[in-house]
mmCIF file with all atom_site columns, C-alpha atoms in Angstrom:
data_model
loop_
_atom_site.group_PDB
_atom_site.id
_atom_site.type_symbol
_atom_site.label_atom_id
_atom_site.label_alt_id
_atom_site.label_comp_id
_atom_site.label_asym_id
_atom_site.label_entity_id
_atom_site.label_seq_id
_atom_site.pdbx_PDB_ins_code
_atom_site.Cartn_x
_atom_site.Cartn_y
_atom_site.Cartn_z
_atom_site.occupancy
_atom_site.B_iso_or_equiv
_atom_site.pdbx_formal_charge
_atom_site.auth_seq_id
_atom_site.auth_comp_id
_atom_site.auth_asym_id
_atom_site.auth_atom_id
_atom_site.pdbx_PDB_model_num
ATOM 1   C CA . GLY M 1 1   ? 0.000   0.000   0.000  1.00 54.00 ? 1477 GLY M CA 1
ATOM 2   C CA . ALA M 1 2   ? 0.910   3.644   -0.212 1.00 80.00 ? 1478 ALA M CA 1
ATOM 3   C CA . GLY M 1 3   ? 1.117   4.292   3.521  1.00 94.00 ? 1479 GLY M CA 1
ATOM 4   C CA . VAL M 1 4   ? 1.701   2.647   6.872  1.00 97.00 ? 1480 VAL M CA 1
ATOM 5   C CA . SER M 1 5   ? -1.132  0.286   7.705  1.00 97.00 ? 1481 SER M CA 1
ATOM 6   C CA . GLN M 1 6   ? -2.086  -0.775  11.221 1.00 98.00 ? 1482 GLN M CA 1
ATOM 7   C CA . SER M 1 7   ? -4.591  -3.361  12.377 1.00 98.00 ? 1483 SER M CA 1
ATOM 8   C CA . PRO M 1 8   ? -6.884  -3.608  14.103 1.00 98.00 ? 1484 PRO M CA 1
ATOM 9   C CA . ARG M 1 9   ? -8.018  0.007   14.254 1.00 97.00 ? 1485 ARG M CA 1
ATOM 10  C CA . TYR M 1 10  ? -9.782  -0.610  17.538 1.00 98.00 ? 1486 TYR M CA 1
ATOM 11  C CA . LYS M 1 11  ? -9.269  -3.311  20.142 1.00 98.00 ? 1487 LYS M CA 1
ATOM 12  C CA . VAL M 1 12  ? -11.147 -3.856  23.365 1.00 98.00 ? 1488 VAL M CA 1
ATOM 13  C CA . ALA M 1 13  ? -9.459  -6.284  25.731 1.00 98.00 ? 1489 ALA M CA 1
ATOM 14  C CA . LYS M 1 14  ? -10.437 -7.588  29.112 1.00 98.00 ? 1490 LYS M CA 1
ATOM 15  C CA . ARG M 1 15  ? -7.868  -6.989  31.807 1.00 98.00 ? 1491 ARG M CA 1
ATOM 16  C CA . GLY M 1 16  ? -5.395  -9.831  31.821 1.00 98.00 ? 1492 GLY M CA 1
ATOM 17  C CA . GLN M 1 17  ? -5.912  -10.691 28.157 1.00 98.00 ? 1493 GLN M CA 1
ATOM 18  C CA . ASP M 1 18  ? -3.019  -10.760 25.677 1.00 98.00 ? 1494 ASP M CA 1
ATOM 19  C CA . VAL M 1 19  ? -3.209  -8.593  22.563 1.00 98.00 ? 1495 VAL M CA 1
ATOM 20  C CA . ALA M 1 20  ? -1.227  -8.349  19.327 1.00 98.00 ? 1496 ALA M CA 1
ATOM 21  C CA . LEU M 1 21  ? -1.100  -5.215  17.221 1.00 98.00 ? 1497 LEU M CA 1
ATOM 22  C CA . ARG M 1 22  ? 0.127   -5.335  13.640 1.00 98.00 ? 1498 ARG M CA 1
ATOM 23  C CA . CYS M 1 23  ? 2.012   -2.788  11.556 1.00 98.00 ? 1499 CYS M CA 1
ATOM 24  C CA . ASP M 1 24  ? 2.681   -2.922  7.807  1.00 98.00 ? 1500 ASP M CA 1
ATOM 25  C CA . PRO M 1 25  ? 5.286   -0.257  7.043  1.00 97.00 ? 1501 PRO M CA 1
ATOM 26  C CA . ILE M 1 26  ? 5.865   1.461   3.728  1.00 95.00 ? 1502 ILE M CA 1
ATOM 27  C CA . SER M 1 27  ? 7.647   -0.925  1.384  1.00 93.00 ? 1503 SER M CA 1
ATOM 28  C CA . GLY M 1 28  ? 11.394  -0.386  1.435  1.00 90.00 ? 1504 GLY M CA 1
ATOM 29  C CA . HIS M 1 29  ? 11.450  1.521   4.702  1.00 93.00 ? 1505 HIS M CA 1
ATOM 30  C CA . VAL M 1 30  ? 14.259  0.216   6.838  1.00 92.00 ? 1506 VAL M CA 1
ATOM 31  C CA . SER M 1 31  ? 13.356  1.913   10.109 1.00 92.00 ? 1507 SER M CA 1
ATOM 32  C CA . LEU M 1 32  ? 10.227  1.114   12.079 1.00 94.00 ? 1508 LEU M CA 1
ATOM 33  C CA . PHE M 1 33  ? 9.072   2.706   15.313 1.00 95.00 ? 1509 PHE M CA 1
ATOM 34  C CA . TRP M 1 34  ? 6.305   2.069   17.820 1.00 97.00 ? 1510 TRP M CA 1
ATOM 35  C CA . TYR M 1 35  ? 4.869   4.909   19.872 1.00 97.00 ? 1511 TYR M CA 1
ATOM 36  C CA . GLN M 1 36  ? 2.207   5.036   22.565 1.00 98.00 ? 1512 GLN M CA 1
ATOM 37  C CA . GLN M 1 37  ? -0.112  8.038   22.719 1.00 98.00 ? 1513 GLN M CA 1
ATOM 38  C CA . ALA M 1 38  ? -2.307  8.711   25.728 1.00 96.00 ? 1514 ALA M CA 1
ATOM 39  C CA . LEU M 1 39  ? -5.303  11.000  25.402 1.00 93.00 ? 1515 LEU M CA 1
ATOM 40  C CA . GLY M 1 40  ? -4.238  14.632  25.158 1.00 91.00 ? 1516 GLY M CA 1
ATOM 41  C CA . GLN M 1 41  ? -0.544  13.782  25.049 1.00 94.00 ? 1517 GLN M CA 1
ATOM 42  C CA . GLY M 1 42  ? 2.081   13.544  22.366 1.00 95.00 ? 1518 GLY M CA 1
ATOM 43  C CA . PRO M 1 43  ? 3.332   10.174  21.147 1.00 96.00 ? 1519 PRO M CA 1
ATOM 44  C CA . GLU M 1 44  ? 5.875   8.502   23.433 1.00 95.00 ? 1520 GLU M CA 1
ATOM 45  C CA . PHE M 1 45  ? 8.600   6.282   22.024 1.00 94.00 ? 1521 PHE M CA 1
ATOM 46  C CA . LEU M 1 46  ? 8.394   2.567   22.741 1.00 96.00 ? 1522 LEU M CA 1
ATOM 47  C CA . THR M 1 47  ? 10.838  0.774   20.464 1.00 95.00 ? 1523 THR M CA 1
ATOM 48  C CA . TYR M 1 48  ? 12.823  1.011   17.218 1.00 92.00 ? 1524 TYR M CA 1
ATOM 49  C CA . PHE M 1 49  ? 13.799  -1.520  14.564 1.00 94.00 ? 1525 PHE M CA 1
ATOM 50  C CA . GLN M 1 50  ? 16.319  -1.249  11.792 1.00 92.00 ? 1526 GLN M CA 1
ATOM 51  C CA . ASN M 1 51  ? 15.343  -4.053  9.430  1.00 94.00 ? 1527 ASN M CA 1
ATOM 52  C CA . GLU M 1 52  ? 14.797  -7.061  11.708 1.00 96.00 ? 1528 GLU M CA 1
ATOM 53  C CA . ALA M 1 53  ? 17.101  -5.834  14.464 1.00 95.00 ? 1529 ALA M CA 1
ATOM 54  C CA . GLN M 1 54  ? 15.511  -4.233  17.500 1.00 95.00 ? 1530 GLN M CA 1
ATOM 55  C CA . LEU M 1 55  ? 18.066  -1.545  18.254 1.00 91.00 ? 1531 LEU M CA 1
ATOM 56  C CA . ASP M 1 56  ? 16.259  0.343   20.982 1.00 91.00 ? 1532 ASP M CA 1
ATOM 57  C CA . LYS M 1 57  ? 13.551  -0.901  23.313 1.00 92.00 ? 1533 LYS M CA 1
ATOM 58  C CA . SER M 1 58  ? 14.162  1.594   26.076 1.00 91.00 ? 1534 SER M CA 1
ATOM 59  C CA . GLY M 1 59  ? 10.612  2.952   25.926 1.00 93.00 ? 1535 GLY M CA 1
ATOM 60  C CA . LEU M 1 60  ? 8.791   -0.320  26.555 1.00 96.00 ? 1536 LEU M CA 1
ATOM 61  C CA . PRO M 1 61  ? 7.054   0.284   29.895 1.00 95.00 ? 1537 PRO M CA 1
ATOM 62  C CA . SER M 1 62  ? 7.346   -3.232  31.270 1.00 94.00 ? 1538 SER M CA 1
ATOM 63  C CA . ASP M 1 63  ? 8.323   -6.773  30.374 1.00 96.00 ? 1539 ASP M CA 1
ATOM 64  C CA . ARG M 1 64  ? 4.692   -7.353  29.408 1.00 98.00 ? 1540 ARG M CA 1
ATOM 65  C CA . PHE M 1 65  ? 5.427   -5.457  26.202 1.00 98.00 ? 1541 PHE M CA 1
ATOM 66  C CA . PHE M 1 66  ? 7.200   -7.246  23.396 1.00 97.00 ? 1542 PHE M CA 1
ATOM 67  C CA . ALA M 1 67  ? 7.808   -6.260  19.775 1.00 98.00 ? 1543 ALA M CA 1
ATOM 68  C CA . GLU M 1 68  ? 9.177   -8.169  16.831 1.00 98.00 ? 1544 GLU M CA 1
ATOM 69  C CA . ARG M 1 69  ? 9.911   -7.688  13.154 1.00 97.00 ? 1545 ARG M CA 1
ATOM 70  C CA . PRO M 1 70  ? 11.226  -11.094 12.110 1.00 96.00 ? 1546 PRO M CA 1
ATOM 71  C CA . GLU M 1 71  ? 11.626  -10.508 8.370  1.00 94.00 ? 1547 GLU M CA 1
ATOM 72  C CA . GLY M 1 72  ? 12.364  -6.812  8.447  1.00 93.00 ? 1548 GLY M CA 1
ATOM 73  C CA . SER M 1 73  ? 8.956   -5.732  7.158  1.00 95.00 ? 1549 SER M CA 1
ATOM 74  C CA . VAL M 1 74  ? 5.765   -6.374  9.154  1.00 98.00 ? 1550 VAL M CA 1
ATOM 75  C CA . SER M 1 75  ? 6.021   -5.749  12.879 1.00 98.00 ? 1551 SER M CA 1
ATOM 76  C CA . THR M 1 76  ? 3.891   -6.930  15.771 1.00 98.00 ? 1552 THR M CA 1
ATOM 77  C CA . LEU M 1 77  ? 3.596   -5.300  19.181 1.00 98.00 ? 1553 LEU M CA 1
ATOM 78  C CA . LYS M 1 78  ? 2.378   -7.752  21.796 1.00 98.00 ? 1554 LYS M CA 1
ATOM 79  C CA . ILE M 1 79  ? 1.087   -6.842  25.208 1.00 98.00 ? 1555 ILE M CA 1
ATOM 80  C CA . GLN M 1 80  ? 0.660   -9.640  27.697 1.00 98.00 ? 1556 GLN M CA 1
ATOM 81  C CA . ARG M 1 81  ? -1.717  -9.587  30.644 1.00 98.00 ? 1557 ARG M CA 1
ATOM 82  C CA . THR M 1 82  ? -3.122  -6.197  29.696 1.00 98.00 ? 1558 THR M CA 1
ATOM 83  C CA . GLN M 1 83  ? -3.795  -3.645  32.423 1.00 97.00 ? 1559 GLN M CA 1
ATOM 84  C CA . GLN M 1 84  ? -6.063  -0.605  32.370 1.00 97.00 ? 1560 GLN M CA 1
ATOM 85  C CA . GLU M 1 85  ? -3.064  1.715   32.183 1.00 96.00 ? 1561 GLU M CA 1
ATOM 86  C CA . ASP M 1 86  ? -2.203  0.131   28.829 1.00 98.00 ? 1562 ASP M CA 1
ATOM 87  C CA . SER M 1 87  ? -5.258  1.837   27.300 1.00 98.00 ? 1563 SER M CA 1
ATOM 88  C CA . ALA M 1 88  ? -3.914  4.216   24.659 1.00 98.00 ? 1564 ALA M CA 1
ATOM 89  C CA . VAL M 1 89  ? -3.432  4.638   20.934 1.00 98.00 ? 1565 VAL M CA 1
ATOM 90  C CA . TYR M 1 90  ? -0.473  2.669   19.623 1.00 98.00 ? 1566 TYR M CA 1
ATOM 91  C CA . LEU M 1 91  ? 1.151   4.276   16.615 1.00 98.00 ? 1567 LEU M CA 1
ATOM 92  C CA . CYS M 1 92  ? 3.553   2.703   14.183 1.00 98.00 ? 1568 CYS M CA 1
ATOM 93  C CA . ALA M 1 93  ? 5.857   4.785   12.004 1.00 96.00 ? 1569 ALA M CA 1
ATOM 94  C CA . SER M 1 94  ? 8.350   3.914   9.319  1.00 94.00 ? 1570 SER M CA 1
ATOM 95  C CA . SER M 1 95  ? 11.110  5.826   7.597  1.00 91.00 ? 1571 SER M CA 1
ATOM 96  C CA . LEU M 1 96  ? 14.017  5.455   5.258  1.00 86.00 ? 1572 LEU M CA 1
ATOM 97  C CA . PRO M 1 97  ? 17.328  4.903   7.030  1.00 74.00 ? 1573 PRO M CA 1
ATOM 98  C CA . SER M 1 98  ? 17.797  7.478   9.761  1.00 63.00 ? 1574 SER M CA 1
ATOM 99  C CA . GLY M 1 99  ? 19.658  10.616  8.830  1.00 61.00 ? 1575 GLY M CA 1
ATOM 100 C CA . PRO M 1 100 ? 19.481  14.364  9.172  1.00 56.00 ? 1576 PRO M CA 1
ATOM 101 C CA . THR M 1 101 ? 16.320  14.613  7.079  1.00 64.00 ? 1577 THR M CA 1
ATOM 102 C CA . THR M 1 102 ? 14.487  11.634  8.499  1.00 73.00 ? 1578 THR M CA 1
ATOM 103 C CA . GLU M 1 103 ? 10.750  12.001  8.088  1.00 85.00 ? 1579 GLU M CA 1
ATOM 104 C CA . ALA M 1 104 ? 8.581   9.516   9.906  1.00 89.00 ? 1580 ALA M CA 1
ATOM 105 C CA . PHE M 1 105 ? 5.402   8.273   8.232  1.00 94.00 ? 1581 PHE M CA 1
ATOM 106 C CA . PHE M 1 106 ? 2.754   7.256   10.744 1.00 96.00 ? 1582 PHE M CA 1
ATOM 107 C CA . GLY M 1 107 ? -0.102  4.828   10.517 1.00 97.00 ? 1583 GLY M CA 1
ATOM 108 C CA . GLN M 1 108 ? -3.569  5.662   11.816 1.00 97.00 ? 1584 GLN M CA 1
ATOM 109 C CA . GLY M 1 109 ? -2.911  3.826   15.040 1.00 98.00 ? 1585 GLY M CA 1
ATOM 110 C CA . THR M 1 110 ? -4.653  1.125   17.024 1.00 98.00 ? 1586 THR M CA 1
ATOM 111 C CA . ARG M 1 111 ? -6.838  2.346   19.861 1.00 98.00 ? 1587 ARG M CA 1
ATOM 112 C CA . LEU M 1 112 ? -6.590  -0.155  22.697 1.00 98.00 ? 1588 LEU M CA 1
ATOM 113 C CA . THR M 1 113 ? -9.140  -0.050  25.479 1.00 98.00 ? 1589 THR M CA 1
ATOM 114 C CA . VAL M 1 114 ? -8.640  -2.365  28.440 1.00 98.00 ? 1590 VAL M CA 1
ATOM 115 C CA . VAL M 1 115 ? -11.784 -2.963  30.479 1.00 97.00 ? 1591 VAL M CA 1
ATOM 116 C CA . SER I 2 1   ? 16.118  15.105  31.625 1.00 70.00 ? 526  SER I CA 1
ATOM 117 C CA . GLN I 2 2   ? 15.030  16.350  28.235 1.00 72.00 ? 527  GLN I CA 1
ATOM 118 C CA . LYS I 2 3   ? 11.749  18.221  28.178 1.00 85.00 ? 528  LYS I CA 1
ATOM 119 C CA . ILE I 2 4   ? 9.627   19.731  25.417 1.00 92.00 ? 529  ILE I CA 1
ATOM 120 C CA . GLU I 2 5   ? 6.872   22.224  26.195 1.00 93.00 ? 530  GLU I CA 1
ATOM 121 C CA . GLN I 2 6   ? 4.019   23.284  23.978 1.00 95.00 ? 531  GLN I CA 1
ATOM 122 C CA . ASN I 2 7   ? 1.072   25.373  25.039 1.00 86.00 ? 532  ASN I CA 1
ATOM 123 C CA . SER I 2 8   ? -1.511  22.836  26.164 1.00 79.00 ? 533  SER I CA 1
ATOM 124 C CA . GLU I 2 9   ? -4.359  25.321  25.857 1.00 87.00 ? 534  GLU I CA 1
ATOM 125 C CA . ALA I 2 10  ? -6.144  25.445  22.528 1.00 92.00 ? 535  ALA I CA 1
ATOM 126 C CA . LEU I 2 11  ? -5.417  28.409  20.294 1.00 95.00 ? 536  LEU I CA 1
ATOM 127 C CA . ASN I 2 12  ? -8.539  29.984  18.789 1.00 96.00 ? 537  ASN I CA 1
ATOM 128 C CA . ILE I 2 13  ? -8.130  32.374  15.877 1.00 96.00 ? 538  ILE I CA 1
ATOM 129 C CA . GLN I 2 14  ? -10.240 33.793  13.076 1.00 97.00 ? 539  GLN I CA 1
ATOM 130 C CA . GLU I 2 15  ? -9.891  32.757  9.487  1.00 97.00 ? 540  GLU I CA 1
ATOM 131 C CA . GLY I 2 16  ? -7.339  34.843  7.628  1.00 97.00 ? 541  GLY I CA 1
ATOM 132 C CA . LYS I 2 17  ? -5.223  35.624  10.684 1.00 97.00 ? 542  LYS I CA 1
ATOM 133 C CA . THR I 2 18  ? -1.752  34.258  11.394 1.00 97.00 ? 543  THR I CA 1
ATOM 134 C CA . ALA I 2 19  ? -1.511  31.459  13.931 1.00 97.00 ? 544  ALA I CA 1
ATOM 135 C CA . THR I 2 20  ? 1.697   31.217  15.965 1.00 97.00 ? 545  THR I CA 1
ATOM 136 C CA . LEU I 2 21  ? 2.516   28.132  18.017 1.00 97.00 ? 546  LEU I CA 1
ATOM 137 C CA . THR I 2 22  ? 5.455   27.775  20.363 1.00 97.00 ? 547  THR I CA 1
ATOM 138 C CA . CYS I 2 23  ? 7.754   24.870  21.182 1.00 96.00 ? 548  CYS I CA 1
ATOM 139 C CA . ASN I 2 24  ? 10.274  25.258  23.997 1.00 96.00 ? 549  ASN I CA 1
ATOM 140 C CA . TYR I 2 25  ? 12.808  22.658  24.984 1.00 94.00 ? 550  TYR I CA 1
ATOM 141 C CA . THR I 2 26  ? 15.345  22.156  27.753 1.00 90.00 ? 551  THR I CA 1
ATOM 142 C CA . ASN I 2 27  ? 18.407  19.957  28.186 1.00 84.00 ? 552  ASN I CA 1
ATOM 143 C CA . TYR I 2 28  ? 18.637  19.367  24.442 1.00 80.00 ? 553  TYR I CA 1
ATOM 144 C CA . SER I 2 29  ? 21.022  20.370  21.717 1.00 83.00 ? 554  SER I CA 1
ATOM 145 C CA . PRO I 2 30  ? 19.080  18.929  18.786 1.00 86.00 ? 555  PRO I CA 1
ATOM 146 C CA . ALA I 2 31  ? 20.515  18.789  15.297 1.00 85.00 ? 556  ALA I CA 1
ATOM 147 C CA . TYR I 2 32  ? 17.042  19.491  13.944 1.00 89.00 ? 557  TYR I CA 1
ATOM 148 C CA . LEU I 2 33  ? 13.429  19.934  14.916 1.00 92.00 ? 558  LEU I CA 1
ATOM 149 C CA . GLN I 2 34  ? 10.296  18.699  13.198 1.00 94.00 ? 559  GLN I CA 1
ATOM 150 C CA . TRP I 2 35  ? 6.679   19.812  13.178 1.00 97.00 ? 560  TRP I CA 1
ATOM 151 C CA . TYR I 2 36  ? 3.768   17.443  12.640 1.00 97.00 ? 561  TYR I CA 1
ATOM 152 C CA . ARG I 2 37  ? 0.042   17.863  12.222 1.00 98.00 ? 562  ARG I CA 1
ATOM 153 C CA . GLN I 2 38  ? -2.384  15.429  13.826 1.00 98.00 ? 563  GLN I CA 1
ATOM 154 C CA . ASP I 2 39  ? -6.107  15.232  13.111 1.00 97.00 ? 564  ASP I CA 1
ATOM 155 C CA . PRO I 2 40  ? -8.501  13.391  15.462 1.00 95.00 ? 565  PRO I CA 1
ATOM 156 C CA . GLY I 2 41  ? -8.289  9.645   15.008 1.00 94.00 ? 566  GLY I CA 1
ATOM 157 C CA . ARG I 2 42  ? -5.279  9.883   12.700 1.00 96.00 ? 567  ARG I CA 1
ATOM 158 C CA . GLY I 2 43  ? -1.555  9.507   13.035 1.00 97.00 ? 568  GLY I CA 1
ATOM 159 C CA . PRO I 2 44  ? 0.753   12.546  12.906 1.00 97.00 ? 569  PRO I CA 1
ATOM 160 C CA . VAL I 2 45  ? 1.672   13.854  9.460  1.00 97.00 ? 570  VAL I CA 1
ATOM 161 C CA . PHE I 2 46  ? 5.079   15.410  8.848  1.00 95.00 ? 571  PHE I CA 1
ATOM 162 C CA . LEU I 2 47  ? 5.040   19.102  7.875  1.00 96.00 ? 572  LEU I CA 1
ATOM 163 C CA . LEU I 2 48  ? 8.492   20.647  8.146  1.00 94.00 ? 573  LEU I CA 1
ATOM 164 C CA . LEU I 2 49  ? 12.007  19.974  9.354  1.00 93.00 ? 574  LEU I CA 1
ATOM 165 C CA . ILE I 2 50  ? 14.423  22.732  10.316 1.00 94.00 ? 575  ILE I CA 1
ATOM 166 C CA . ARG I 2 51  ? 18.106  22.148  11.031 1.00 91.00 ? 576  ARG I CA 1
ATOM 167 C CA . GLU I 2 52  ? 20.095  23.785  13.825 1.00 89.00 ? 577  GLU I CA 1
ATOM 168 C CA . ASN I 2 53  ? 21.991  25.962  11.350 1.00 91.00 ? 578  ASN I CA 1
ATOM 169 C CA . GLU I 2 54  ? 18.789  27.274  9.749  1.00 92.00 ? 579  GLU I CA 1
ATOM 170 C CA . LYS I 2 55  ? 17.025  30.182  11.368 1.00 87.00 ? 580  LYS I CA 1
ATOM 171 C CA . GLU I 2 56  ? 13.876  30.017  9.277  1.00 95.00 ? 581  GLU I CA 1
ATOM 172 C CA . LYS I 2 57  ? 12.149  27.672  6.879  1.00 96.00 ? 582  LYS I CA 1
ATOM 173 C CA . ARG I 2 58  ? 9.046   28.206  4.745  1.00 96.00 ? 583  ARG I CA 1
ATOM 174 C CA . LYS I 2 59  ? 6.632   25.941  2.927  1.00 95.00 ? 584  LYS I CA 1
ATOM 175 C CA . GLU I 2 60  ? 3.603   27.535  1.302  1.00 96.00 ? 585  GLU I CA 1
ATOM 176 C CA . ARG I 2 61  ? 1.677   29.216  4.161  1.00 97.00 ? 586  ARG I CA 1
ATOM 177 C CA . LEU I 2 62  ? 3.869   27.650  6.849  1.00 97.00 ? 587  LEU I CA 1
ATOM 178 C CA . LYS I 2 63  ? 6.921   29.223  8.442  1.00 98.00 ? 588  LYS I CA 1
ATOM 179 C CA . VAL I 2 64  ? 9.125   27.737  11.146 1.00 98.00 ? 589  VAL I CA 1
ATOM 180 C CA . THR I 2 65  ? 11.878  29.461  13.095 1.00 97.00 ? 590  THR I CA 1
ATOM 181 C CA . PHE I 2 66  ? 14.506  27.780  15.248 1.00 95.00 ? 591  PHE I CA 1
ATOM 182 C CA . ASP I 2 67  ? 16.409  29.728  17.904 1.00 93.00 ? 592  ASP I CA 1
ATOM 183 C CA . THR I 2 68  ? 19.009  27.442  19.481 1.00 91.00 ? 593  THR I CA 1
ATOM 184 C CA . THR I 2 69  ? 20.015  30.144  21.975 1.00 92.00 ? 594  THR I CA 1
ATOM 185 C CA . LEU I 2 70  ? 16.482  30.548  23.308 1.00 93.00 ? 595  LEU I CA 1
ATOM 186 C CA . LYS I 2 71  ? 15.855  26.829  22.789 1.00 94.00 ? 596  LYS I CA 1
ATOM 187 C CA . GLN I 2 72  ? 12.640  27.650  21.028 1.00 95.00 ? 597  GLN I CA 1
ATOM 188 C CA . SER I 2 73  ? 10.855  27.058  17.750 1.00 96.00 ? 598  SER I CA 1
ATOM 189 C CA . LEU I 2 74  ? 7.928   29.076  16.473 1.00 97.00 ? 599  LEU I CA 1
ATOM 190 C CA . PHE I 2 75  ? 5.456   27.668  13.955 1.00 98.00 ? 600  PHE I CA 1
ATOM 191 C CA . HIS I 2 76  ? 3.406   30.133  11.937 1.00 98.00 ? 601  HIS I CA 1
ATOM 192 C CA . ILE I 2 77  ? 0.442   29.540  9.651  1.00 98.00 ? 602  ILE I CA 1
ATOM 193 C CA . THR I 2 78  ? -0.391  32.632  7.615  1.00 97.00 ? 603  THR I CA 1
ATOM 194 C CA . ALA I 2 79  ? -3.827  33.314  6.116  1.00 98.00 ? 604  ALA I CA 1
ATOM 195 C CA . SER I 2 80  ? -5.244  30.551  8.290  1.00 98.00 ? 605  SER I CA 1
ATOM 196 C CA . GLN I 2 81  ? -8.230  28.514  7.124  1.00 97.00 ? 606  GLN I CA 1
ATOM 197 C CA . PRO I 2 82  ? -10.749 26.357  9.018  1.00 97.00 ? 607  PRO I CA 1
ATOM 198 C CA . ALA I 2 83  ? -9.089  23.333  7.369  1.00 98.00 ? 608  ALA I CA 1
ATOM 199 C CA . ASP I 2 84  ? -5.933  24.184  9.345  1.00 98.00 ? 609  ASP I CA 1
ATOM 200 C CA . SER I 2 85  ? -7.745  23.227  12.564 1.00 98.00 ? 610  SER I CA 1
ATOM 201 C CA . ALA I 2 86  ? -5.802  20.339  14.078 1.00 98.00 ? 611  ALA I CA 1
ATOM 202 C CA . THR I 2 87  ? -3.246  19.542  16.766 1.00 97.00 ? 612  THR I CA 1
ATOM 203 C CA . TYR I 2 88  ? 0.319   20.532  15.956 1.00 98.00 ? 613  TYR I CA 1
ATOM 204 C CA . LEU I 2 89  ? 3.212   18.637  17.490 1.00 97.00 ? 614  LEU I CA 1
ATOM 205 C CA . CYS I 2 90  ? 6.876   19.521  17.634 1.00 96.00 ? 615  CYS I CA 1
ATOM 206 C CA . ALA I 2 91  ? 9.420   16.729  17.824 1.00 94.00 ? 616  ALA I CA 1
ATOM 207 C CA . LEU I 2 92  ? 13.138  16.513  18.500 1.00 91.00 ? 617  LEU I CA 1
ATOM 208 C CA . PRO I 2 93  ? 15.578  13.655  17.947 1.00 85.00 ? 618  PRO I CA 1
ATOM 209 C CA . TYR I 2 94  ? 16.747  12.095  21.189 1.00 78.00 ? 619  TYR I CA 1
ATOM 210 C CA . THR I 2 95  ? 19.944  10.167  20.728 1.00 66.00 ? 620  THR I CA 1
ATOM 211 C CA . GLY I 2 96  ? 21.355  10.222  17.238 1.00 61.00 ? 621  GLY I CA 1
ATOM 212 C CA . PHE I 2 97  ? 18.465  10.264  14.808 1.00 56.00 ? 622  PHE I CA 1
ATOM 213 C CA . GLN I 2 98  ? 16.721  7.056   15.747 1.00 71.00 ? 623  GLN I CA 1
ATOM 214 C CA . LYS I 2 99  ? 14.109  8.310   18.168 1.00 82.00 ? 624  LYS I CA 1
ATOM 215 C CA . LEU I 2 100 ? 11.803  11.318  18.189 1.00 88.00 ? 625  LEU I CA 1
ATOM 216 C CA . VAL I 2 101 ? 10.599  12.922  21.393 1.00 91.00 ? 626  VAL I CA 1
ATOM 217 C CA . PHE I 2 102 ? 7.299   14.748  20.950 1.00 94.00 ? 627  PHE I CA 1
ATOM 218 C CA . GLY I 2 103 ? 5.746   17.653  22.762 1.00 94.00 ? 628  GLY I CA 1
ATOM 219 C CA . THR I 2 104 ? 2.177   17.373  24.020 1.00 94.00 ? 629  THR I CA 1
ATOM 220 C CA . GLY I 2 105 ? 0.883   19.327  21.038 1.00 96.00 ? 630  GLY I CA 1
ATOM 221 C CA . THR I 2 106 ? -1.189  22.480  20.704 1.00 97.00 ? 631  THR I CA 1
ATOM 222 C CA . ARG I 2 107 ? -4.720  22.335  19.346 1.00 97.00 ? 632  ARG I CA 1
ATOM 223 C CA . LEU I 2 108 ? -5.486  25.054  16.807 1.00 97.00 ? 633  LEU I CA 1
ATOM 224 C CA . LEU I 2 109 ? -9.078  26.051  16.051 1.00 97.00 ? 634  LEU I CA 1
ATOM 225 C CA . VAL I 2 110 ? -9.664  28.382  13.109 1.00 98.00 ? 635  VAL I CA 1
ATOM 226 C CA . SER I 2 111 ? -13.142 29.898  12.995 1.00 97.00 ? 636  SER I CA 1
ATOM 227 C CA . PRO I 2 112 ? -14.745 31.008  9.721  1.00 94.00 ? 637  PRO I CA 1
#
């Protein structure tokens, strides 16, 4: 597709349930990022991939969060044993290799609600 | 720690006027700064990037300034239109260029 695609658009999970969020980046984009955006806040960095290598996962809030990009294209963000504080919009972004003019292209996000 | 501040209150202006949004940062020496637009229910969309050695950058009705001494960027929309109503986010690279740190965003409302 022409842009970054995320699925599902909306997810309601019961507390304690595991969820998996998918991101299809723009074809050919080497870098892939996951961000978490709470209501009324800016996006907050979670993790970064360059191809299949996860180079930075410093933003993952706990060991319940796990991300992978096994073939260097599609990425999945998994949240185990969801808690209410995990409710947020999860944004995926992709870009060409990082450099001084890096522009990140964002998907529409997945809105996760934990009840 | 690094901190980015944007006015959290919504900015209301009339159509045709110039909107000016502010981004202040502390404990950073960024090589560049980016501005994004975000509409409700959508992801941010890149608008402009300005480098540390550029004082001003323009794109159509948009103008961005970058004052590394004041640690501030100003984002201007001239001849504003109702379609410009959105939340505008500034973002700085954290370490190297691999991670962006975003401000909280300022919501702009342009009335006809």
